[in-house]
PDB file of C-alpha atoms in Angstrom:
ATOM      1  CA  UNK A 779       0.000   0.000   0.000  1.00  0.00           C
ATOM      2  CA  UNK A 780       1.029   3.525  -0.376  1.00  0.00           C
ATOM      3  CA  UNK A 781       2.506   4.793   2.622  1.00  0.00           C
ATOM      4  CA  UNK A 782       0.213   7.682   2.414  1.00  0.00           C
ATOM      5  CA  UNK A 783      -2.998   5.694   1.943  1.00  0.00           C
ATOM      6  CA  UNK A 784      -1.674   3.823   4.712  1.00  0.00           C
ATOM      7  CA  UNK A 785      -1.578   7.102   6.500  1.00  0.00           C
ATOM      8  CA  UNK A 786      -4.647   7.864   5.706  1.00  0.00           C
ATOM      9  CA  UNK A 787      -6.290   4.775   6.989  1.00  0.00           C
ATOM     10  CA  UNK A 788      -4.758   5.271  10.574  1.00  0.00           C
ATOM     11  CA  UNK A 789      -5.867   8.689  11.182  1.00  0.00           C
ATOM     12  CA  UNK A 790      -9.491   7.673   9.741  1.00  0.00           C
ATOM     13  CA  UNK A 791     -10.104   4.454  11.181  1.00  0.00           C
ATOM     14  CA  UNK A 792     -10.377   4.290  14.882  1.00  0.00           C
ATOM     15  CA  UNK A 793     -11.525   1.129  17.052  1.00  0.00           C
ATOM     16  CA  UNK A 794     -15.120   3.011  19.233  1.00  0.00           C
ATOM     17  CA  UNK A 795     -16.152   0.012  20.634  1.00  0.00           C
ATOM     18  CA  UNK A 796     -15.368   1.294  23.918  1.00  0.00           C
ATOM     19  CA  UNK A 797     -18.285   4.104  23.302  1.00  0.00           C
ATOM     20  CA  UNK A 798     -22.192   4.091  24.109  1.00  0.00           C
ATOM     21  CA  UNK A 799     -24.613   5.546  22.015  1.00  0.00           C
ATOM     22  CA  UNK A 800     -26.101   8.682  23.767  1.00  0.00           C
ATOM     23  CA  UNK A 801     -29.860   9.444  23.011  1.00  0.00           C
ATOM     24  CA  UNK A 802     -31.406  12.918  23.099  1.00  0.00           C
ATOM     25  CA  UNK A 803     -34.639  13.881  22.550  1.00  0.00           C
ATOM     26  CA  UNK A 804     -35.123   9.982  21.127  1.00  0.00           C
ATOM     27  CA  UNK A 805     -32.525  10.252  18.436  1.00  0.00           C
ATOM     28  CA  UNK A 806     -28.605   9.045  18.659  1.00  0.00           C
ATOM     29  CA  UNK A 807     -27.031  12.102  18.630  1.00  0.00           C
ATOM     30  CA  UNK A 808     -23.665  10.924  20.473  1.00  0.00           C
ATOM     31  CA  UNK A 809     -21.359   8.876  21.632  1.00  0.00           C
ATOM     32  CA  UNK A 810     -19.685   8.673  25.910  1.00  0.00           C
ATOM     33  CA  UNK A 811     -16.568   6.549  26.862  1.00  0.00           C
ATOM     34  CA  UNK A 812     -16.721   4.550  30.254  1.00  0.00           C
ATOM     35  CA  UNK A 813     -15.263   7.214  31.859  1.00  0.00           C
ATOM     36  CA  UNK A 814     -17.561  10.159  31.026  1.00  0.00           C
ATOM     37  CA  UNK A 815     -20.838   7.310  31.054  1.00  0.00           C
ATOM     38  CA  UNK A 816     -19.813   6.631  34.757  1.00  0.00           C
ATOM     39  CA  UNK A 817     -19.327  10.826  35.500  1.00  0.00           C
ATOM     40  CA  UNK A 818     -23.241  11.595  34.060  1.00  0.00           C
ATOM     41  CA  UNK A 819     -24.725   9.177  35.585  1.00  0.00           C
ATOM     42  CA  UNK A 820     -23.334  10.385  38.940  1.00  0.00           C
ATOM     43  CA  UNK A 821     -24.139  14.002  37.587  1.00  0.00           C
ATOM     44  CA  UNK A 822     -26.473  15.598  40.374  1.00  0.00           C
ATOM     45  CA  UNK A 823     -28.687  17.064  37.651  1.00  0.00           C
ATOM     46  CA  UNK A 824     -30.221  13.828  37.247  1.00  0.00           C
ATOM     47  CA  UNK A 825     -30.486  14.212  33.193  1.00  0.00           C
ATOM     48  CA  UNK A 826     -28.712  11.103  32.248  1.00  0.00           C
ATOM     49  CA  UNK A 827     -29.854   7.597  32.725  1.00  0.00           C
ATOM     50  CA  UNK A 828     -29.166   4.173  31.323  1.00  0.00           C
ATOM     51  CA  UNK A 829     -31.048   3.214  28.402  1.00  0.00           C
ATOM     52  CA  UNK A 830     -30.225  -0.076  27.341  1.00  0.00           C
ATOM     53  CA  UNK A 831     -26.619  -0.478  26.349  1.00  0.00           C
ATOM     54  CA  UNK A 832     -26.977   3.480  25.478  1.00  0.00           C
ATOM     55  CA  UNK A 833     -27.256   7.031  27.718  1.00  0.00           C
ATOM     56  CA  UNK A 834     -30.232   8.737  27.903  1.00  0.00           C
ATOM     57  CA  UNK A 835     -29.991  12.541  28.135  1.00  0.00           C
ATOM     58  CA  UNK A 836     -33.723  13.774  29.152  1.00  0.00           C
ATOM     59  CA  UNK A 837     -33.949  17.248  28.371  1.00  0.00           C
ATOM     60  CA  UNK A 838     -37.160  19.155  28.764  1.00  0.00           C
ATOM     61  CA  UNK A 839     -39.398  22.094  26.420  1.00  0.00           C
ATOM     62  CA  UNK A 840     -37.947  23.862  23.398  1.00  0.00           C
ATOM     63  CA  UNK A 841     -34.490  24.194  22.581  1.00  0.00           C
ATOM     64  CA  UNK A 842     -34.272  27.394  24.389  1.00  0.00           C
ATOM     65  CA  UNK A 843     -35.021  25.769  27.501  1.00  0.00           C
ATOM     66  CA  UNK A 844     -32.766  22.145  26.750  1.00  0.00           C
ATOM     67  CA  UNK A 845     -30.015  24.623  26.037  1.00  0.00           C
ATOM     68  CA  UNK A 846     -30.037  26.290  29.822  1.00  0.00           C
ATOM     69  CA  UNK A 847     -30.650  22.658  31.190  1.00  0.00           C
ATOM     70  CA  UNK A 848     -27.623  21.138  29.453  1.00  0.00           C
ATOM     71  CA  UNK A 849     -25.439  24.448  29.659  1.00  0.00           C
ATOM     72  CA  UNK A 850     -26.150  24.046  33.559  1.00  0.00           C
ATOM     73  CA  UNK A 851     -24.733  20.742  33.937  1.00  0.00           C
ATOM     74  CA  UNK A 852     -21.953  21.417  31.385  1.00  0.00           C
ATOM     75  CA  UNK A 853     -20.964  24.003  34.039  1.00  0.00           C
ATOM     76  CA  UNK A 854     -21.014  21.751  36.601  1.00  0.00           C
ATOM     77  CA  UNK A 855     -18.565  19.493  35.177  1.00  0.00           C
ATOM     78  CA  UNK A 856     -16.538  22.412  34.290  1.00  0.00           C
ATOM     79  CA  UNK A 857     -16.672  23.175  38.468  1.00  0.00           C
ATOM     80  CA  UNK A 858     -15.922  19.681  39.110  1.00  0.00           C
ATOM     81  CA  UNK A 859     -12.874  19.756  37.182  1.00  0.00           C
ATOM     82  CA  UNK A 860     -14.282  17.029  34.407  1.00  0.00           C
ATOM     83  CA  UNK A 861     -14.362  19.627  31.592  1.00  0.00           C
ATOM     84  CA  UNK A 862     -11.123  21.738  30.335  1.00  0.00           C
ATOM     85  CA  UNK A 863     -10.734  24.593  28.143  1.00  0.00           C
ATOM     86  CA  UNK A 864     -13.825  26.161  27.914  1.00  0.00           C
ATOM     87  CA  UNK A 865     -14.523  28.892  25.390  1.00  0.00           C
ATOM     88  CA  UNK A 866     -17.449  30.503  26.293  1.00  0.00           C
ATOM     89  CA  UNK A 867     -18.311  29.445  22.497  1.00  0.00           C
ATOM     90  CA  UNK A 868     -21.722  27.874  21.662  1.00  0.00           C
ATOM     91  CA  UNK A 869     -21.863  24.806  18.963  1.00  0.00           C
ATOM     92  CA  UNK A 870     -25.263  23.885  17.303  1.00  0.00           C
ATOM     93  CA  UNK A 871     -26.681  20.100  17.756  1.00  0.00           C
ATOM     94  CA  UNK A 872     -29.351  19.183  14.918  1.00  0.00           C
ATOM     95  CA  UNK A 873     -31.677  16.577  14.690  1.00  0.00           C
ATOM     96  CA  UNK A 874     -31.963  14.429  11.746  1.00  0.00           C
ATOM     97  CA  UNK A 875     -34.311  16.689  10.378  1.00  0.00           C
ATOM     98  CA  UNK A 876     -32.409  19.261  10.599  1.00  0.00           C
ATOM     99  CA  UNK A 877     -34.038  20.820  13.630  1.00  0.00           C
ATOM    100  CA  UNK A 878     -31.960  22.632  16.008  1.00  0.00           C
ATOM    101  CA  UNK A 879     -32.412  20.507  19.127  1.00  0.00           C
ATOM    102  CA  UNK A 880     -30.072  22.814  21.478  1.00  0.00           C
ATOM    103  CA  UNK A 881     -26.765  24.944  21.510  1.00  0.00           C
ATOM    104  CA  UNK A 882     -24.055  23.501  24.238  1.00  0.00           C
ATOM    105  CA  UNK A 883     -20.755  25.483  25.158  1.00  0.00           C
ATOM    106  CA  UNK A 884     -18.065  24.052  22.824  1.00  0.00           C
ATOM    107  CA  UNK A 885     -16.020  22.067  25.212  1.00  0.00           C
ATOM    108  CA  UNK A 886     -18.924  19.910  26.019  1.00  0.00           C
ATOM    109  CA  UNK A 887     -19.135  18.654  22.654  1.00  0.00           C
ATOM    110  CA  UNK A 888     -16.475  16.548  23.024  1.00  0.00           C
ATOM    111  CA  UNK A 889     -17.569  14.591  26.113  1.00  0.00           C
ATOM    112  CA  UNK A 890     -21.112  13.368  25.303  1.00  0.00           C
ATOM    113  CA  UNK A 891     -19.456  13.124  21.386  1.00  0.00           C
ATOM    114  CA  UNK A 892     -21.767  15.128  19.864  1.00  0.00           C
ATOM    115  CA  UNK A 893     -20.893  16.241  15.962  1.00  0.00           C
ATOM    116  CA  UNK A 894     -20.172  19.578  15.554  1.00  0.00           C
ATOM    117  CA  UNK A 895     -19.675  21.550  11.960  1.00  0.00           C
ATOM    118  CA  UNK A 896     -16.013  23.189  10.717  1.00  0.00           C
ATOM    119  CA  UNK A 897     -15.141  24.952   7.473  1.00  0.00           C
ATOM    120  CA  UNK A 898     -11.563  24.094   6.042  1.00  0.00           C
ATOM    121  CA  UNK A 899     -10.587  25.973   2.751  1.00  0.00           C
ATOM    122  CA  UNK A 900      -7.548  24.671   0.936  1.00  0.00           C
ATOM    123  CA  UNK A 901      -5.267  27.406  -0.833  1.00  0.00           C
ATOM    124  CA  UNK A 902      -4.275  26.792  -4.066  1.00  0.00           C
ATOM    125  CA  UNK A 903      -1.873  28.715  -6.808  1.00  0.00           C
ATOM    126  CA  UNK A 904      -1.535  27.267 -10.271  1.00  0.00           C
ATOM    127  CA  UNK A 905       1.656  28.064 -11.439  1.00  0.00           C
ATOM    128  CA  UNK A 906       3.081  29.699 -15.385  1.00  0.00           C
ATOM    129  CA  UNK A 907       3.825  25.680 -15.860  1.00  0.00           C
ATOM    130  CA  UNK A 908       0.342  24.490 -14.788  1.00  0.00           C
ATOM    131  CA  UNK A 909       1.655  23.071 -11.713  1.00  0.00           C
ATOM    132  CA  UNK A 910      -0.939  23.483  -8.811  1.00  0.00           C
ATOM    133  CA  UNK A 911       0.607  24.687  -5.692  1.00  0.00           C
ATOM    134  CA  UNK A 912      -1.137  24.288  -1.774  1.00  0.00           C
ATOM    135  CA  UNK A 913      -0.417  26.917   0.607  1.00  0.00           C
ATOM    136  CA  UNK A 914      -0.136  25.611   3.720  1.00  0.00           C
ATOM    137  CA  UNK A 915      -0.382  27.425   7.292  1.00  0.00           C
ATOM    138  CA  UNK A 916       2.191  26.587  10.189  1.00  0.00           C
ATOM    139  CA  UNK A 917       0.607  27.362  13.524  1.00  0.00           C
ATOM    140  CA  UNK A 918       2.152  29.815  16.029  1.00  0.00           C
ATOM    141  CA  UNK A 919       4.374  28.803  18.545  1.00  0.00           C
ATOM    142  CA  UNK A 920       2.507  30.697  21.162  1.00  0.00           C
ATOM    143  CA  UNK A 921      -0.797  28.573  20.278  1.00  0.00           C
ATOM    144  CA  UNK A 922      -1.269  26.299  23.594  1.00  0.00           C
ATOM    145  CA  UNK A 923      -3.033  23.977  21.495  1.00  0.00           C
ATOM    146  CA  UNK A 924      -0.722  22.165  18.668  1.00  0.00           C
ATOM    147  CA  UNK A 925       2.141  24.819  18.019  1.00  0.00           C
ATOM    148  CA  UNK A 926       3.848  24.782  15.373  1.00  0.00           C
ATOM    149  CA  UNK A 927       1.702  22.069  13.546  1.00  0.00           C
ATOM    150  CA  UNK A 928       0.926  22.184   9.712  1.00  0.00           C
ATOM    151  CA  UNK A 929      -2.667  23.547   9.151  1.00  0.00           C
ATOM    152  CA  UNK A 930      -4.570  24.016   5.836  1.00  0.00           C
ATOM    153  CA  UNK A 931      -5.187  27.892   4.482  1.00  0.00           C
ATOM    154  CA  UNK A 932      -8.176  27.886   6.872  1.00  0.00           C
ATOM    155  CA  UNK A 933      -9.905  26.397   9.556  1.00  0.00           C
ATOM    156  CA  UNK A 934     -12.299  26.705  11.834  1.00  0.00           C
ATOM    157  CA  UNK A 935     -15.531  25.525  13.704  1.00  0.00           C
ATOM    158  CA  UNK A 936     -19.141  26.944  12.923  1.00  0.00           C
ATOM    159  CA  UNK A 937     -20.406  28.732  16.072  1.00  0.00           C
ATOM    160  CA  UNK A 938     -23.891  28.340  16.736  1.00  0.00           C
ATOM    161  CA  UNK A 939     -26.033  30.134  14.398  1.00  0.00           C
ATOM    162  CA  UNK A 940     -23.355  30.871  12.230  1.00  0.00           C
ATOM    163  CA  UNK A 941     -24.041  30.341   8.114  1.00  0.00           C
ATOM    164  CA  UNK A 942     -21.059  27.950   6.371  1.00  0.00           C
ATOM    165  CA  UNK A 943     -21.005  31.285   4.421  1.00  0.00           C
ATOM    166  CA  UNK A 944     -20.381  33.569   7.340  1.00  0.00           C
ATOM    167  CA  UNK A 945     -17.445  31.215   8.961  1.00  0.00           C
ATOM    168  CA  UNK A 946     -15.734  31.273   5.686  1.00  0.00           C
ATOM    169  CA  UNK A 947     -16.042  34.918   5.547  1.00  0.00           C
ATOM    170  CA  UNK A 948     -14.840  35.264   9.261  1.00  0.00           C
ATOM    171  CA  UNK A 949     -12.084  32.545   9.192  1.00  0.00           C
ATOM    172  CA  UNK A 950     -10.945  33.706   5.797  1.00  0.00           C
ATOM    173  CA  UNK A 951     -10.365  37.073   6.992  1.00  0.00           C
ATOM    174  CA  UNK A 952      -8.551  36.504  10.457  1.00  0.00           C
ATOM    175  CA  UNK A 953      -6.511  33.566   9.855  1.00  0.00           C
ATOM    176  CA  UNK A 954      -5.423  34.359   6.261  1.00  0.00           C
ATOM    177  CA  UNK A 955      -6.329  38.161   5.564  1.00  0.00           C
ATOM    178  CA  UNK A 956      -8.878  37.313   2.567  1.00  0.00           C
ATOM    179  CA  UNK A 957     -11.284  39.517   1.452  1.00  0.00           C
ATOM    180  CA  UNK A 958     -15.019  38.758   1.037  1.00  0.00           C
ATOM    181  CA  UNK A 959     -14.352  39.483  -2.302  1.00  0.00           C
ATOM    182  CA  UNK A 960     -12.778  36.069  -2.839  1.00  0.00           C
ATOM    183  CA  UNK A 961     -14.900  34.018  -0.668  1.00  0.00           C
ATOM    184  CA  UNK A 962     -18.065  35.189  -0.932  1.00  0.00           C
ATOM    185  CA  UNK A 963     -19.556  33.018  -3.670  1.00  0.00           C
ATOM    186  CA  UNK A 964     -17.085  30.085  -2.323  1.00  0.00           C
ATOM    187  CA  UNK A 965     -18.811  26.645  -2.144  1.00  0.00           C
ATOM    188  CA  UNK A 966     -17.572  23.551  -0.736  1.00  0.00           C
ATOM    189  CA  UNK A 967     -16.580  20.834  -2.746  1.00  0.00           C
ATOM    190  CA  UNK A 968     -17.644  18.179  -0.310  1.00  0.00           C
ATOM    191  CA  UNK A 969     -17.653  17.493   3.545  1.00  0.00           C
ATOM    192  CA  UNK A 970     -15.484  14.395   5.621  1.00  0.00           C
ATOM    193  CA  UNK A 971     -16.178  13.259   8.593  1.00  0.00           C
ATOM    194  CA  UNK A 972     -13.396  12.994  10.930  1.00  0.00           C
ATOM    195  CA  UNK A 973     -14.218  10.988  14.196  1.00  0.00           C
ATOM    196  CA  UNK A 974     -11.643   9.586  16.142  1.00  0.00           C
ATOM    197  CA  UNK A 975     -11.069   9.414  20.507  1.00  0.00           C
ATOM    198  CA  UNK A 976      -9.398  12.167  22.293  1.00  0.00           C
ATOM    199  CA  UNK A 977      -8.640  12.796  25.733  1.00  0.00           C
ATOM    200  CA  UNK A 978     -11.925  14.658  26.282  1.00  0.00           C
ATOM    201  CA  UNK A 979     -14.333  12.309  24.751  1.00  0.00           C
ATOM    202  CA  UNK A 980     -14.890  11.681  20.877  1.00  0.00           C
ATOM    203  CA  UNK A 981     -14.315  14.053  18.537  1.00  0.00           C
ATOM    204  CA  UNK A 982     -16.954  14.392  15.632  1.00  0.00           C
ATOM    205  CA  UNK A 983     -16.788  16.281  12.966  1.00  0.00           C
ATOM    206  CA  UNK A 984     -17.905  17.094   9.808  1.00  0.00           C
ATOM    207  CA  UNK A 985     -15.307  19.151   7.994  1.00  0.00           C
ATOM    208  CA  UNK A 986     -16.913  21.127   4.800  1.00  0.00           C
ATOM    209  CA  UNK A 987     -14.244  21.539   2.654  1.00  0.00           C
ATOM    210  CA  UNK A 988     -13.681  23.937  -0.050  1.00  0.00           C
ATOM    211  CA  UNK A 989     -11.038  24.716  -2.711  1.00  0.00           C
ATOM    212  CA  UNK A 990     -10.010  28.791  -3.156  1.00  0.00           C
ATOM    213  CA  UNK A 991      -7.906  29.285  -6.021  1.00  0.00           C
ATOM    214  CA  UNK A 992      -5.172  32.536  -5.364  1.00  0.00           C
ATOM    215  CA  UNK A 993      -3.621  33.976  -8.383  1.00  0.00           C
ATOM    216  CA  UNK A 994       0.411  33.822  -8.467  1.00  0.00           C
ATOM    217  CA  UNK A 995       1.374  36.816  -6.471  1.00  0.00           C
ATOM    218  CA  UNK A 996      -1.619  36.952  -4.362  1.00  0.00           C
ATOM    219  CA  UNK A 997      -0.381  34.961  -0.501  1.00  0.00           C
ATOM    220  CA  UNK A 998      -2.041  34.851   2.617  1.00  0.00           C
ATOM    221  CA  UNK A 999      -1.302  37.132   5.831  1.00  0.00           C
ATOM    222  CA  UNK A1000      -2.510  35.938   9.150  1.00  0.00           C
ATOM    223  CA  UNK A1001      -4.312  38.674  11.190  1.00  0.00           C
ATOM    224  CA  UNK A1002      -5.131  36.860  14.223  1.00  0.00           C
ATOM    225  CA  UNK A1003      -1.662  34.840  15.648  1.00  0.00           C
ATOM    226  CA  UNK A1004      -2.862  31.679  14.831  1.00  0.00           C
ATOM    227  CA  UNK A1005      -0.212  31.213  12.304  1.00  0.00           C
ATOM    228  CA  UNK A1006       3.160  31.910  12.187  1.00  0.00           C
ATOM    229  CA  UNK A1007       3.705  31.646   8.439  1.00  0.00           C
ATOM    230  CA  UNK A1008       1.980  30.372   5.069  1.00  0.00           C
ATOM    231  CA  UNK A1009       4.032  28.425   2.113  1.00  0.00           C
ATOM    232  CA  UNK A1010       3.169  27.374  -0.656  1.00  0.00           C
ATOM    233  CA  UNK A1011       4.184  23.846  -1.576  1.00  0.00           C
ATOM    234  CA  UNK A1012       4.786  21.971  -4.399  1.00  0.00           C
ATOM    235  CA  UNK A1013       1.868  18.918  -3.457  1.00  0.00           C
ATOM    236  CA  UNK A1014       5.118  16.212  -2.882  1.00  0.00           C
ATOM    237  CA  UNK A1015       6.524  18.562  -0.031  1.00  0.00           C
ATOM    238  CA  UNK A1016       2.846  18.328   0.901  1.00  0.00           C
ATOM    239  CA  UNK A1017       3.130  14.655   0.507  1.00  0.00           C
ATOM    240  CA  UNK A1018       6.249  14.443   2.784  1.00  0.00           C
ATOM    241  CA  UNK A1019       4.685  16.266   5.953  1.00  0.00           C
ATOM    242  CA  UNK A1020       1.593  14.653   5.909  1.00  0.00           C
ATOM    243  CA  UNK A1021       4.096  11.099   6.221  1.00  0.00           C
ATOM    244  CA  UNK A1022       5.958  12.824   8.834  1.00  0.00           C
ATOM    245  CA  UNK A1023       3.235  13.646  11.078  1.00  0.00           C
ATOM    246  CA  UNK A1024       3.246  17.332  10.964  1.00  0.00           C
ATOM    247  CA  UNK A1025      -0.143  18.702   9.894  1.00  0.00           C
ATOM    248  CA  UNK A1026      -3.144  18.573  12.546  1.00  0.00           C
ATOM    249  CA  UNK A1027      -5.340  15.468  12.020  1.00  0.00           C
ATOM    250  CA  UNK A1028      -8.707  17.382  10.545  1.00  0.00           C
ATOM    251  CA  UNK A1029      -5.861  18.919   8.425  1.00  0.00           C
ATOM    252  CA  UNK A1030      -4.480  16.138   7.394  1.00  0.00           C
ATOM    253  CA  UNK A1031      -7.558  14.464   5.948  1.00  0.00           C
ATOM    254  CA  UNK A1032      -8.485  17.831   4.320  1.00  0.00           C
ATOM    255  CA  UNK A1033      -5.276  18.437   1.908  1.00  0.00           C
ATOM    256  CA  UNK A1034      -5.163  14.419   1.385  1.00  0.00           C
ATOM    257  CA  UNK A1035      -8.943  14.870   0.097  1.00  0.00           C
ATOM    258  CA  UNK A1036      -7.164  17.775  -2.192  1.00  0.00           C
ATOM    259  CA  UNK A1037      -3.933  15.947  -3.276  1.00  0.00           C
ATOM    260  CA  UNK A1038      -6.458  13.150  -4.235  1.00  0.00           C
ATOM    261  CA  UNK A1039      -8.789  15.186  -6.319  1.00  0.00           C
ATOM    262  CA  UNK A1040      -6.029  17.214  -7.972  1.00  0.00           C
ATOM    263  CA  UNK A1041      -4.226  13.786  -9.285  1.00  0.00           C
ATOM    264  CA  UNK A1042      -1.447  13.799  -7.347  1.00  0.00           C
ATOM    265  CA  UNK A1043      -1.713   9.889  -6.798  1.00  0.00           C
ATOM    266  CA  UNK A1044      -2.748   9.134 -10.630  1.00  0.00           C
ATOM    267  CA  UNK A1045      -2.509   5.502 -10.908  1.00  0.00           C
ATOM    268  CA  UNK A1046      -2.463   4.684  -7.124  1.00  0.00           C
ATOM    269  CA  UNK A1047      -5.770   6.341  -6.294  1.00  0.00           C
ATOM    270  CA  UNK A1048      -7.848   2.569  -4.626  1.00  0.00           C
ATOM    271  CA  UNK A1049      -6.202   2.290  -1.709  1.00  0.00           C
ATOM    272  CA  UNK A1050      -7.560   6.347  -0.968  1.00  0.00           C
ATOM    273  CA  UNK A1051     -10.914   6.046  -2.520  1.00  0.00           C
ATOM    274  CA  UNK A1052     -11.771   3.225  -0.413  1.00  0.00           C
ATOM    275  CA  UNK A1053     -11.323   5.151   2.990  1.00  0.00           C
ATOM    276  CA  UNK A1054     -12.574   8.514   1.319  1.00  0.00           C
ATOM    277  CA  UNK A1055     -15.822   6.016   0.569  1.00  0.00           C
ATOM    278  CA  UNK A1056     -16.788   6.180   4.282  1.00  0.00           C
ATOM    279  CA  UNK A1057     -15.631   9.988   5.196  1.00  0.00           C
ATOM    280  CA  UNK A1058     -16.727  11.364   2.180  1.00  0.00           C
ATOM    281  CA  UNK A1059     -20.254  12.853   0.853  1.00  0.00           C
ATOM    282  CA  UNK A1060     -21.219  15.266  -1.893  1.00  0.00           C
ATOM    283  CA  UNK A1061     -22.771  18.865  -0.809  1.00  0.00           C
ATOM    284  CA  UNK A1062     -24.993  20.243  -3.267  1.00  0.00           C
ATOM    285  CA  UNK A1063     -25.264  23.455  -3.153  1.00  0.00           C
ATOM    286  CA  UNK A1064     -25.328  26.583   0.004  1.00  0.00           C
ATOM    287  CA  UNK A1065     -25.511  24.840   3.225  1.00  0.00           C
ATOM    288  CA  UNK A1066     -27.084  27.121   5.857  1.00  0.00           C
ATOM    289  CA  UNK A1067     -27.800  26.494   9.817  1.00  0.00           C
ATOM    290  CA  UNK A1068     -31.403  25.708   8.755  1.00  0.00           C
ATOM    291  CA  UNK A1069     -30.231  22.519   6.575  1.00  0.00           C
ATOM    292  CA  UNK A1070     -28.262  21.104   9.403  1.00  0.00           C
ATOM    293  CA  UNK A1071     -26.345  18.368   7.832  1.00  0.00           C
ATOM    294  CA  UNK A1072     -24.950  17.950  11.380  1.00  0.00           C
ATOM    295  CA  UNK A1073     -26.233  14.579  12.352  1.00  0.00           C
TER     296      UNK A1073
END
């Protein structure tokens, strides 16, 4: 195999049988590990029960209301020490209608495993030659969370409420300094799921990933300190951090999705389109808060 298909299958393919499905509102919206299953059902607030071989979360009135209940415990655990880095940053869980079934402080999502949303653009230059070029983002030293790892163009989460549209536009301006000019009709090209265990929980996610061509002269310039530097990168160079570990995981899967699409493994493509088969769907057309496609 490839070494980078082979790559690609251990960053994509993770062993969850230690998880429990967690029901809300009488849909599988989640996934808890032992630990975190044994913390909620000790939780004082008295909203989690077993259900089976899954957790029950039992969450009462609109989504107004199921929001303050869960925000209330999430705080708890946050008291009790169980929850770290909090943000003060809400993250929108949808129903598989599409419904918004309640908004939870990001640092929660992790724990119950809930799937949140995140826009990743990948920056691309076609050289006088016609080769195609990525520019790729190296995050600050000063970040406390993975300095100095390889990152695409953009990244970044969808905060509650927030359009695909409007994080592009907000990302795209303060990690890369690019105009709404540029990324205002932008649509993605696809979304991958990334879910794999962390220390906090599970992390779920469906990256929406888009393509933003730069013309040759035109480079990136951070306005926020979340990256030290952009380069653009002949896609082998690409190749050969992705094999040594350097980009961010959610990265990772993002410019291999790119390399993939662009040709870069002409002739060796299987191996890639057989993991891409279960990460990968089709987006047709504007995807707005309203549509979901978080479930």
């Amino acid at each position: 195999m490839h070494p980078a298909a082979a790559y690609l299958e251990r960053i994509a393919r993770h062993d969850l049988s230690d998880f429990s499905p967690l029901v809300v509102c009488e849909q599988t919206l989640g996934s808890v590990n032992r630990e975190w299953r044994e913390r909620l059902l000790s939780c004082p607030s008295g909203l989690f029960a077993r259900h089976g071989d899954a957790l029950a979360c039992t969450l009462q009135g609109d989504a107004t209301m199921r929001s303050r209940q869960l925000g209330a415990a999430a705080e708890g655990w946050r008291d009790a020490g169980w929850l770290t880095g909090w943000r003060n940053e809400q993250f929108a869980a949808h129903g598989t209608n599409g419904e918004l079934l309640f908004e939870l402080e990001r640092a929660a999502f992790r724990p119950l495993g809930l799937t949140s949303r995140a826009i990743h653009i990948n920056g691309l230059t076609r050289q006088p030659d016609g080769e195609i070029r990525m520019w790729v983002g190296r995050r600050s030293p000063e970040k406390s969370y993975e300095p100095n790892r390889m990152d695409n163009l953009v990244g970044g989460g969808v905060a509650a409420g927030e359009s695909l549209r409007d994080a592009c536009l907000r990302e795209g301006w303060e990690e890369a300094g690019i105009d709404a000019a540029r990324l205002s009709a932008l649509e993605p090209v696809c979304r991958l799921l990334a879910e794999r265990p962390v220390a906090r929980g599970l992390h779920r996610e469906w990256l929406y990933v888009h393509d933003l061509w730069l013309p040759e002269g035109v480079a990136p310039c951070n306005q926020d300190g979340e990256f030290s530097e952009h380069t653009l990168l002949p896609f082998a160079e690409v190749e050969a951090l992705l094999l040594e570990g350097r980009f961010m995981i959610d990265a990772a899967l993002v410019a291999i999705d790119c390399l993939l699409r662009h040709g870069h493994w002409a002739g060796q493509a299987a191996p890639f389109v057989r993991v891409f088969a279960e990460l990968r769907e089709a987006v047709a057309g504007r995807i707005e808060p309203a549509d979901a496609l978080g479930v």
